[in-house]
Tab-separated table of C-alpha atoms in Angstrom:
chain	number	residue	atom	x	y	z
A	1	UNK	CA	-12.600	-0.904	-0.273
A	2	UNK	CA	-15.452	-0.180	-2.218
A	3	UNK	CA	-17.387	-3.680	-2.773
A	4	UNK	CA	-19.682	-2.630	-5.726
A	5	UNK	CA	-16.325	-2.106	-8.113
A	6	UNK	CA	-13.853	-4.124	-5.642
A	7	UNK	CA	-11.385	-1.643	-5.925
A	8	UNK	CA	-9.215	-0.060	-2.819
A	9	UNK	CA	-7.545	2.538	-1.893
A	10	UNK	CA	-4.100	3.596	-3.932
A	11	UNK	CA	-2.138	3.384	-0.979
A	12	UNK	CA	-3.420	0.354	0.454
A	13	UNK	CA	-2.192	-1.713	-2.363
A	14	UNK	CA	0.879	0.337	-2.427
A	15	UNK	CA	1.761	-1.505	0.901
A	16	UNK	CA	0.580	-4.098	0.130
A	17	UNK	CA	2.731	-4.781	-2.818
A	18	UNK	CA	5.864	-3.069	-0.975
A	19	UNK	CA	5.528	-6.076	2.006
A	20	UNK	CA	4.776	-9.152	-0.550
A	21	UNK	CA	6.378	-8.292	-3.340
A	22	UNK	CA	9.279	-6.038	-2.384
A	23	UNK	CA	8.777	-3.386	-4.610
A	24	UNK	CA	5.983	-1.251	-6.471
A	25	UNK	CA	5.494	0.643	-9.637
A	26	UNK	CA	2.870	2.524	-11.203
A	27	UNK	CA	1.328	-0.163	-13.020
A	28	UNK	CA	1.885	-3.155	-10.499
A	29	UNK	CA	-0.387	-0.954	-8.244
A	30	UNK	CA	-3.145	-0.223	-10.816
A	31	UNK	CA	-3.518	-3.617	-11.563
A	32	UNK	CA	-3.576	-4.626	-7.877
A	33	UNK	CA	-5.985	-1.892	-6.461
A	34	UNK	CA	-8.096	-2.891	-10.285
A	35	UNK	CA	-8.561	0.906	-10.629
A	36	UNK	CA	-9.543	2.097	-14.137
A	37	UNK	CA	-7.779	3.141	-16.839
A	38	UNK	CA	-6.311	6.740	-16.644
A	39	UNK	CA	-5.502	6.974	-13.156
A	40	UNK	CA	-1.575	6.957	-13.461
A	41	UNK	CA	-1.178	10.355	-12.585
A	42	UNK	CA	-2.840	10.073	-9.468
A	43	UNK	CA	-1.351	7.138	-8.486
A	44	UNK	CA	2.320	8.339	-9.228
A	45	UNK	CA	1.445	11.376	-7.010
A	46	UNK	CA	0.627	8.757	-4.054
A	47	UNK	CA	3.569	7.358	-4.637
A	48	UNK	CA	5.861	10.439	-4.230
A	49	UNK	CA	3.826	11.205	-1.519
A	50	UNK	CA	4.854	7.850	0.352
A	51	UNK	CA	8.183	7.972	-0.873
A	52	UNK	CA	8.454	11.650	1.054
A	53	UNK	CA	7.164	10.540	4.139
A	54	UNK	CA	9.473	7.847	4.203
A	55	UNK	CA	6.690	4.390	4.025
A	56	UNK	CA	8.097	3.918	0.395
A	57	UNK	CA	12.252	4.673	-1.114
A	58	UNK	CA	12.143	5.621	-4.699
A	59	UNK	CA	14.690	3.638	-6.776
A	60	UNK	CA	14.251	4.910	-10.187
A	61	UNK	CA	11.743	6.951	-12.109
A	62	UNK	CA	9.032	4.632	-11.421
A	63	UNK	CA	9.936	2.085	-8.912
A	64	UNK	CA	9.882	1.914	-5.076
A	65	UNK	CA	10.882	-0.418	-2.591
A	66	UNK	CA	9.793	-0.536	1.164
A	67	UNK	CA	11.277	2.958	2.753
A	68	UNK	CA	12.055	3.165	6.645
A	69	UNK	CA	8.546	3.822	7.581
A	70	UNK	CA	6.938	0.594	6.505
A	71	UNK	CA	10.215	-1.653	7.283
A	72	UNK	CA	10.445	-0.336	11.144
A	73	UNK	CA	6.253	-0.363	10.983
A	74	UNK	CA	5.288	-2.658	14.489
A	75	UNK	CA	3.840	-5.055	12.074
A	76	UNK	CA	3.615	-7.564	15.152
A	77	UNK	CA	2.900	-7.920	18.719
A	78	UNK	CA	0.068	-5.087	18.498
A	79	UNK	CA	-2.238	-4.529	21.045
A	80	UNK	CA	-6.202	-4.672	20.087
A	81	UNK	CA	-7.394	-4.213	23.340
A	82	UNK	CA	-9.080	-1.208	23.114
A	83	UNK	CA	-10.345	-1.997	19.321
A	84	UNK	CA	-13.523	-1.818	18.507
A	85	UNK	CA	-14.707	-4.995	16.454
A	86	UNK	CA	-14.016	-4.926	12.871
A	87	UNK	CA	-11.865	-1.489	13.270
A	88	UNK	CA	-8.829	-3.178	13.599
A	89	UNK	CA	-7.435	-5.846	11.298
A	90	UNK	CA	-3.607	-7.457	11.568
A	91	UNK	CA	-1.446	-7.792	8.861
A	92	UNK	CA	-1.461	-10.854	6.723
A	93	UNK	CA	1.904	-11.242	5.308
A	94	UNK	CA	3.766	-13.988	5.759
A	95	UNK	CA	6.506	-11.488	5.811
């Protein structure tokens, strides 16, 4: 994340929306990664791009829900053993 503008990565909030929410769109994830204005395209390439790997499963024109990839994810039960401090984080979702 970059702390100075407190804005993430596109795909990072693309998840992120996917597990909470159950679906994402174009806007849902400007608004949640705060980026500014005039970054649709880029963010509807990211999209595509998840939705052909298989983390996101495009519904429509301009909505996804969670694809394969993020619903089989091992969300739980990981093993941080061999993590370095502060390079691993666990998910929390209440999901």
């Amino acid at each position: 994340m970059c702390r100075e503008l407190k804005r993430e990565p596109t795909w990072v909030a693309a998840i992120r929306l996917a597990i909470l929410e159950g679906q994402v769109d174009t806007e849902s994830v400007i608004e949640e990664a705060n980026l500014i204005p005039g970054r649709e395209r880029t963010v509807r390439d990211v999209l595509a791009t998840m939705d052909e790997r298989g983390v996101l499963n495009a519904v429509g024109e301009d909505r996804y829900l969670p694809g394969e990839v993020l619903l089989n994810s091992d969300r739980f039960d990981l093993d941080f053993d061999n993590a370095s401090d502060g390079g691993a984080h666990r998910w929390k979702s209440s999901v």
